[in-house]
Amino acid sequence: GGRGVTYCGIDPGKTGAVAFLSGNELTTVPLPYDGNRLDPLGLLAILREHKPDYVIVEEQQYSPVNGRSNATTFLNYGQIMAVCLIYGASTEFVPAAKWTISNKGADKKAPRLIKAKALWPSNDFKKSDDGHVDAALLARYGQLRERQ
């Protein structure tokens, strides 16, 4: 069809988001929640609506330091893995160290925001949108890697 390849980036954190990148056209939506729990069926509906060809999820590594926020992220991560499996697109789980390096200079939160604003000036990213920024840069990581 006339549709380009769509890359999806998912940041599984508590304020996580889902980004869809096709060419330089970017759409981001917050991770769907039902109360304070991730809504896996809501996420599946979002994927089916946007029909990404590739999904890139930030891989989670356990760190006892983060405690509770870590537990939420891990629960989300497991459910996101299952949803991606059911959705059926090619899915990759990438550690933060890897995707931030490929988006040069994006290994800290503030530079990631600056980078996202430069790449997608029409998207009104704010400081509090770090989940959206990370999801967008994860999608871009997939796009950059495919072009190599």
PDB file of C-alpha atoms in Angstrom, residues 29-87:
ATOM      1  CA  VAL A  29       0.054   8.358  23.429  1.00  0.00           C
ATOM      2  CA  PRO A  30       0.326   7.648  27.157  1.00  0.00           C
ATOM      3  CA  LEU A  31       0.413   4.005  28.235  1.00  0.00           C
ATOM      4  CA  PRO A  32      -3.221   3.119  28.957  1.00  0.00           C
ATOM      5  CA  TYR A  33      -4.069   2.608  32.625  1.00  0.00           C
ATOM      6  CA  ASP A  34      -7.088   1.163  34.371  1.00  0.00           C
ATOM      7  CA  GLY A  35      -6.857   2.850  37.770  1.00  0.00           C
ATOM      8  CA  ASN A  36      -3.179   2.478  38.708  1.00  0.00           C
ATOM      9  CA  ARG A  37      -2.564  -0.692  36.679  1.00  0.00           C
ATOM     10  CA  LEU A  38      -1.547  -0.973  33.069  1.00  0.00           C
ATOM     11  CA  ASP A  39      -4.470  -1.878  30.793  1.00  0.00           C
ATOM     12  CA  PRO A  40      -3.018  -4.590  28.505  1.00  0.00           C
ATOM     13  CA  LEU A  41      -6.143  -4.815  26.341  1.00  0.00           C
ATOM     14  CA  GLY A  42      -6.052  -1.040  25.931  1.00  0.00           C
ATOM     15  CA  LEU A  43      -2.442  -1.314  24.776  1.00  0.00           C
ATOM     16  CA  LEU A  44      -3.344  -4.071  22.320  1.00  0.00           C
ATOM     17  CA  ALA A  45      -6.137  -1.854  20.916  1.00  0.00           C
ATOM     18  CA  ILE A  46      -3.636   1.028  20.479  1.00  0.00           C
ATOM     19  CA  LEU A  47      -1.211  -1.253  18.601  1.00  0.00           C
ATOM     20  CA  ARG A  48      -3.999  -2.610  16.382  1.00  0.00           C
ATOM     21  CA  GLU A  49      -5.154   0.934  15.613  1.00  0.00           C
ATOM     22  CA  HIS A  50      -1.692   2.218  14.594  1.00  0.00           C
ATOM     23  CA  LYS A  51      -0.470  -1.064  13.017  1.00  0.00           C
ATOM     24  CA  PRO A  52       3.290  -0.758  13.624  1.00  0.00           C
ATOM     25  CA  ASP A  53       5.610  -3.069  11.658  1.00  0.00           C
ATOM     26  CA  TYR A  54       8.282  -3.083  14.362  1.00  0.00           C
ATOM     27  CA  VAL A  55       8.004  -2.613  18.115  1.00  0.00           C
ATOM     28  CA  ILE A  56      10.942  -1.545  20.291  1.00  0.00           C
ATOM     29  CA  VAL A  57      10.500  -1.800  24.055  1.00  0.00           C
ATOM     30  CA  GLU A  58      12.952  -0.516  26.643  1.00  0.00           C
ATOM     31  CA  GLU A  59      14.375  -3.609  28.296  1.00  0.00           C
ATOM     32  CA  GLN A  60      14.199  -3.549  32.084  1.00  0.00           C
ATOM     33  CA  GLN A  61      17.105  -4.535  34.267  1.00  0.00           C
ATOM     34  CA  TYR A  62      16.447  -5.166  37.904  1.00  0.00           C
ATOM     35  CA  SER A  63      17.985  -2.706  40.303  1.00  0.00           C
ATOM     36  CA  PRO A  64      17.159  -3.026  44.013  1.00  0.00           C
ATOM     37  CA  VAL A  65      17.724   0.734  44.396  1.00  0.00           C
ATOM     38  CA  ASN A  66      14.489   1.784  42.673  1.00  0.00           C
ATOM     39  CA  GLY A  67      12.177  -0.299  44.827  1.00  0.00           C
ATOM     40  CA  ARG A  68       8.511   0.470  44.231  1.00  0.00           C
ATOM     41  CA  SER A  69       8.677   2.337  40.911  1.00  0.00           C
ATOM     42  CA  ASN A  70      10.763  -0.572  39.714  1.00  0.00           C
ATOM     43  CA  ALA A  71       8.008  -3.035  40.657  1.00  0.00           C
ATOM     44  CA  THR A  72       5.429  -1.089  38.596  1.00  0.00           C
ATOM     45  CA  THR A  73       7.799  -0.924  35.643  1.00  0.00           C
ATOM     46  CA  PHE A  74       8.507  -4.662  35.866  1.00  0.00           C
ATOM     47  CA  LEU A  75       4.822  -5.541  36.051  1.00  0.00           C
ATOM     48  CA  ASN A  76       4.196  -3.283  33.039  1.00  0.00           C
ATOM     49  CA  TYR A  77       7.166  -4.786  31.214  1.00  0.00           C
ATOM     50  CA  GLY A  78       5.870  -8.348  31.589  1.00  0.00           C
ATOM     51  CA  GLN A  79       2.412  -7.370  30.376  1.00  0.00           C
ATOM     52  CA  ILE A  80       3.840  -5.337  27.482  1.00  0.00           C
ATOM     53  CA  MET A  81       5.933  -8.369  26.437  1.00  0.00           C
ATOM     54  CA  ALA A  82       2.775 -10.504  26.367  1.00  0.00           C
ATOM     55  CA  VAL A  83       0.769  -7.873  24.455  1.00  0.00           C
ATOM     56  CA  CYS A  84       3.551  -7.538  21.841  1.00  0.00           C
ATOM     57  CA  LEU A  85       3.610 -11.320  21.443  1.00  0.00           C
ATOM     58  CA  ILE A  86      -0.156 -11.378  20.883  1.00  0.00           C
ATOM     59  CA  TYR A  87      -0.001  -8.383  18.510  1.00  0.00           C
TER      60      TYR A  87
END
